[in-house]
mmCIF file of C-alpha atoms in Angstrom:
data_model
loop_
_atom_site.group_PDB
_atom_site.id
_atom_site.type_symbol
_atom_site.label_atom_id
_atom_site.label_comp_id
_atom_site.label_asym_id
_atom_site.label_seq_id
_atom_site.Cartn_x
_atom_site.Cartn_y
_atom_site.Cartn_z
ATOM 1 C CA ASN A 1 33.007 17.000 -25.952
ATOM 2 C CA VAL A 2 34.693 18.321 -22.864
ATOM 3 C CA THR A 3 33.673 19.951 -19.501
ATOM 4 C CA MET A 4 33.014 23.527 -19.011
ATOM 5 C CA GLU A 5 35.558 23.380 -16.243
ATOM 6 C CA PHE A 6 38.223 22.413 -18.874
ATOM 7 C CA LEU A 7 37.319 25.320 -21.154
ATOM 8 C CA LEU A 8 37.427 27.759 -18.290
ATOM 9 C CA THR A 9 40.062 26.602 -16.163
ATOM 10 C CA GLY A 10 42.091 24.098 -18.056
ATOM 11 C CA ASN A 11 41.563 21.552 -15.481
ATOM 12 C CA LYS A 12 41.792 18.068 -16.991
ATOM 13 C CA LYS A 13 38.532 16.693 -15.584
ATOM 14 C CA LEU A 14 37.513 15.443 -19.046
ATOM 15 C CA ILE A 15 34.485 13.121 -18.116
ATOM 16 C CA ILE A 16 31.105 14.972 -18.362
ATOM 17 C CA MET A 17 29.184 13.534 -15.407
ATOM 18 C CA ASN A 18 25.418 12.868 -16.499
ATOM 19 C CA SER A 19 23.094 10.023 -16.827
ATOM 20 C CA LYS A 20 24.066 9.649 -20.595
ATOM 21 C CA ASN A 21 27.472 8.571 -19.236
ATOM 22 C CA GLY A 22 26.225 6.362 -16.366
ATOM 23 C CA PHE A 23 26.414 9.002 -13.612
ATOM 24 C CA LEU A 24 23.430 9.832 -11.243
ATOM 25 C CA PRO A 25 22.756 13.108 -9.370
ATOM 26 C CA LEU A 26 22.612 12.836 -5.632
ATOM 27 C CA ILE A 27 19.818 14.665 -4.096
ATOM 28 C CA ASN A 28 20.823 15.220 -0.536
ATOM 29 C CA ALA A 29 18.420 15.690 2.223
ATOM 30 C CA LYS A 30 18.541 19.230 2.377
ATOM 31 C CA ALA A 31 17.605 19.390 -1.365
ATOM 32 C CA HIS A 32 14.505 17.087 -1.346
ATOM 33 C CA ALA A 33 11.790 19.861 -1.760
ATOM 34 C CA GLY A 34 13.404 21.999 -4.242
ATOM 35 C CA PHE A 35 14.487 19.255 -6.572
ATOM 36 C CA LEU A 36 11.409 17.049 -6.409
ATOM 37 C CA LYS A 37 8.668 19.734 -6.436
ATOM 38 C CA GLY A 38 10.277 21.858 -9.493
ATOM 39 C CA THR A 39 10.972 20.547 -12.747
ATOM 40 C CA PRO A 40 14.820 20.144 -12.904
ATOM 41 C CA GLU A 41 16.582 22.112 -15.724
ATOM 42 C CA GLU A 42 20.057 21.320 -17.102
ATOM 43 C CA ASN A 43 21.619 24.256 -15.101
ATOM 44 C CA VAL A 44 19.927 22.964 -11.874
ATOM 45 C CA MET A 45 21.199 19.450 -12.324
ATOM 46 C CA ASP A 46 24.929 21.057 -12.675
ATOM 47 C CA ASP A 47 24.692 21.869 -8.968
ATOM 48 C CA PHE A 48 24.403 18.141 -7.878
ATOM 49 C CA GLU A 49 27.290 15.860 -7.095
ATOM 50 C CA TYR A 50 27.048 12.805 -9.453
ATOM 51 C CA TYR A 51 28.086 9.133 -8.822
ATOM 52 C CA ARG A 52 28.286 6.049 -10.671
ATOM 53 C CA ILE A 53 26.856 2.871 -9.100
ATOM 54 C CA PRO A 54 28.779 -0.314 -10.465
ATOM 55 C CA GLY A 55 26.442 -2.786 -12.334
ATOM 56 C CA PHE A 56 23.634 -0.136 -12.709
ATOM 57 C CA ASN A 57 22.801 1.498 -15.947
ATOM 58 C CA PRO A 58 20.697 4.503 -15.253
ATOM 59 C CA THR A 59 18.070 6.141 -17.371
ATOM 60 C CA SER A 60 17.569 9.877 -17.618
ATOM 61 C CA ASP A 61 15.050 9.465 -14.852
ATOM 62 C CA SER A 62 17.201 8.000 -12.360
ATOM 63 C CA VAL A 63 18.499 9.569 -9.232
ATOM 64 C CA LEU A 64 20.042 9.017 -6.066
ATOM 65 C CA ILE A 65 18.366 10.205 -2.831
ATOM 66 C CA GLU A 66 19.483 10.343 0.584
ATOM 67 C CA ILE A 67 17.018 9.594 3.222
ATOM 68 C CA GLU A 68 16.103 11.166 6.401
ATOM 69 C CA GLY A 69 13.402 9.743 8.925
ATOM 70 C CA THR A 70 12.679 6.356 10.203
ATOM 71 C CA SER A 71 9.169 5.499 8.556
ATOM 72 C CA MET A 72 10.853 2.509 6.672
ATOM 73 C CA GLN A 73 13.232 1.169 9.148
ATOM 74 C CA PRO A 74 14.580 -1.539 9.506
ATOM 75 C CA THR A 75 14.277 -1.976 5.561
ATOM 76 C CA ILE A 76 15.731 1.583 4.857
ATOM 77 C CA ASN A 77 17.787 3.587 7.543
ATOM 78 C CA GLU A 78 18.323 7.217 7.912
ATOM 79 C CA GLY A 79 21.397 8.453 5.865
ATOM 80 C CA ASP A 80 20.819 5.436 3.331
ATOM 81 C CA VAL A 81 20.953 6.573 -0.364
ATOM 82 C CA LEU A 82 18.280 5.070 -2.431
ATOM 83 C CA ILE A 83 18.591 4.502 -6.203
ATOM 84 C CA CYS A 84 15.237 5.853 -7.754
ATOM 85 C CA GLN A 85 13.598 6.067 -10.822
ATOM 86 C CA ILE A 86 10.622 8.310 -11.797
ATOM 87 C CA GLN A 87 7.388 6.411 -12.434
ATOM 88 C CA ARG A 88 5.005 8.362 -14.723
ATOM 89 C CA ASN A 89 2.529 5.530 -15.313
ATOM 90 C CA PHE A 90 0.839 4.594 -12.019
ATOM 91 C CA ASP A 91 -0.526 1.327 -13.606
ATOM 92 C CA TYR A 92 2.967 -0.140 -13.561
ATOM 93 C CA VAL A 93 3.346 0.019 -9.898
ATOM 94 C CA LEU A 94 3.567 -3.224 -8.205
ATOM 95 C CA ASP A 95 1.735 -4.075 -5.021
ATOM 96 C CA GLY A 96 4.104 -3.549 -2.033
ATOM 97 C CA SER A 97 6.539 -1.456 -3.850
ATOM 98 C CA THR A 98 8.873 0.872 -2.060
ATOM 99 C CA ALA A 99 8.488 4.313 -3.390
ATOM 100 C CA ILE A 100 9.068 8.004 -2.626
ATOM 101 C CA VAL A 101 5.575 9.858 -2.898
ATOM 102 C CA VAL A 102 5.691 13.601 -3.460
ATOM 103 C CA THR A 103 2.716 15.777 -3.035
ATOM 104 C CA GLU A 104 2.254 19.573 -2.534
ATOM 105 C CA LYS A 105 2.270 18.880 1.222
ATOM 106 C CA GLU A 106 4.713 16.011 1.866
ATOM 107 C CA PHE A 107 7.783 13.937 0.711
ATOM 108 C CA VAL A 108 7.146 10.343 1.936
ATOM 109 C CA LEU A 109 9.138 7.267 1.671
ATOM 110 C CA THR A 110 6.838 4.554 1.873
ATOM 111 C CA ARG A 111 5.303 1.211 0.672
ATOM 112 C CA LEU A 112 2.439 1.547 -1.972
ATOM 113 C CA PHE A 113 -0.483 -0.825 -2.053
ATOM 114 C CA LYS A 114 -3.246 -1.145 -4.514
ATOM 115 C CA HIS A 115 -6.675 0.221 -3.453
ATOM 116 C CA GLU A 116 -10.185 -1.105 -4.088
ATOM 117 C CA ASP A 117 -10.597 2.367 -5.768
ATOM 118 C CA ASN A 118 -8.222 2.575 -8.638
ATOM 119 C CA ARG A 119 -7.965 6.320 -7.898
ATOM 120 C CA TYR A 120 -6.009 5.878 -4.836
ATOM 121 C CA PHE A 121 -3.068 4.204 -3.265
ATOM 122 C CA ARG A 122 -2.638 2.800 0.284
ATOM 123 C CA ILE A 123 0.433 3.859 1.808
ATOM 124 C CA GLU A 124 2.219 2.641 4.934
ATOM 125 C CA GLY A 125 5.778 2.405 6.428
ATOM 126 C CA ASP A 126 7.728 -0.596 7.688
ATOM 127 C CA ASN A 127 8.643 0.824 11.106
ATOM 128 C CA THR A 128 6.419 -1.040 13.627
ATOM 129 C CA ALA A 129 7.624 1.240 16.358
ATOM 130 C CA GLU A 130 5.867 4.281 14.861
ATOM 131 C CA GLU A 131 2.170 4.706 14.944
ATOM 132 C CA ASN A 132 0.338 2.836 12.403
ATOM 133 C CA LYS A 133 0.619 5.345 9.463
ATOM 134 C CA LYS A 134 -1.642 3.501 6.898
ATOM 135 C CA LYS A 135 -3.448 5.990 4.782
ATOM 136 C CA ASP A 136 -4.908 6.476 1.467
ATOM 137 C CA ILE A 137 -3.505 9.003 -1.094
ATOM 138 C CA ALA A 138 -5.246 10.108 -4.280
ATOM 139 C CA LYS A 139 -3.321 9.502 -7.406
ATOM 140 C CA SER A 140 -4.283 12.915 -8.640
ATOM 141 C CA LYS A 141 -2.652 14.575 -5.713
ATOM 142 C CA ILE A 142 0.813 12.911 -6.558
ATOM 143 C CA ILE A 143 3.365 15.458 -8.267
ATOM 144 C CA LYS A 144 6.176 12.864 -8.565
ATOM 145 C CA LEU A 145 6.507 9.118 -7.786
ATOM 146 C CA LEU A 146 9.977 7.732 -7.620
ATOM 147 C CA LEU A 147 10.085 3.844 -7.355
ATOM 148 C CA VAL A 148 13.019 2.630 -5.358
ATOM 149 C CA LEU A 149 15.357 0.238 -7.356
ATOM 150 C CA GLY A 150 18.149 -0.286 -4.762
ATOM 151 C CA LYS A 151 20.163 1.207 -1.850
ATOM 152 C CA VAL A 152 23.497 1.927 -0.661
ATOM 153 C CA SER A 153 23.487 1.579 3.014
ATOM 154 C CA ASN A 154 25.540 3.421 5.580
ATOM 155 C CA ALA A 155 25.169 0.946 8.309
ATOM 156 C CA LEU A 156 26.243 -2.842 8.786
ATOM 157 C CA LEU A 157 24.418 -5.131 10.670
ATOM 158 C CA PRO A 158 26.469 -6.051 13.911
ATOM 159 C CA HIS A 159 28.118 -9.361 13.813
ATOM 160 C CA LYS A 160 26.329 -10.546 17.042
ATOM 161 C CA GLU A 161 22.896 -9.812 15.487
ATOM 162 C CA LEU A 162 23.900 -11.798 12.192
ATOM 163 C CA ALA A 163 25.029 -14.709 14.260
ATOM 164 C CA PHE A 164 21.850 -14.886 16.377
ATOM 165 C CA LYS A 165 19.767 -14.894 13.233
ATOM 166 C CA GLY A 166 21.822 -17.713 11.736
ATOM 167 C CA LYS A 167 21.281 -19.647 14.984
ATOM 168 C CA LEU A 168 17.441 -18.933 14.961
ATOM 169 C CA ARG A 169 17.377 -20.190 11.362
ATOM 170 C CA SER A 170 19.292 -23.333 12.076
ATOM 171 C CA LEU A 171 16.656 -24.241 14.962
ATOM 172 C CA GLU A 172 13.700 -23.749 12.605
#
């Protein structure tokens, strides 16, 4: 069980990087639409870079997705990489879950909330600086739903901001 690269070039890169071996494909911001709207085949998956996240055991439905946009700031920032898993059964989605919703018209990182009408979700972002983007989306319009399980951030909170928050907590 060796890589194709080893057979063709003799390169001793002997680890096959796929979800069976604990590796996740990274879908960068430029590849969102093509990957998420289409059904990935094995040869398409070979084009992605694969990474292993320590302490995380992926399933075949797990992917890493690089984020662009500000709809979920400060929770999730542009450039963060999210650990996601495809959710096929919408009944298992918890109220307030962070997810990526893919429809024919859009790719949205959002929070999902249960709706009075079970055929819909209410979606909204965390960014209070943006216009209130609460809206309803029909479950039948969702092509893929990826629940966010975790993130790898590209930013650290400045020390002064952490110290200020600590002082506020001590005063409370």
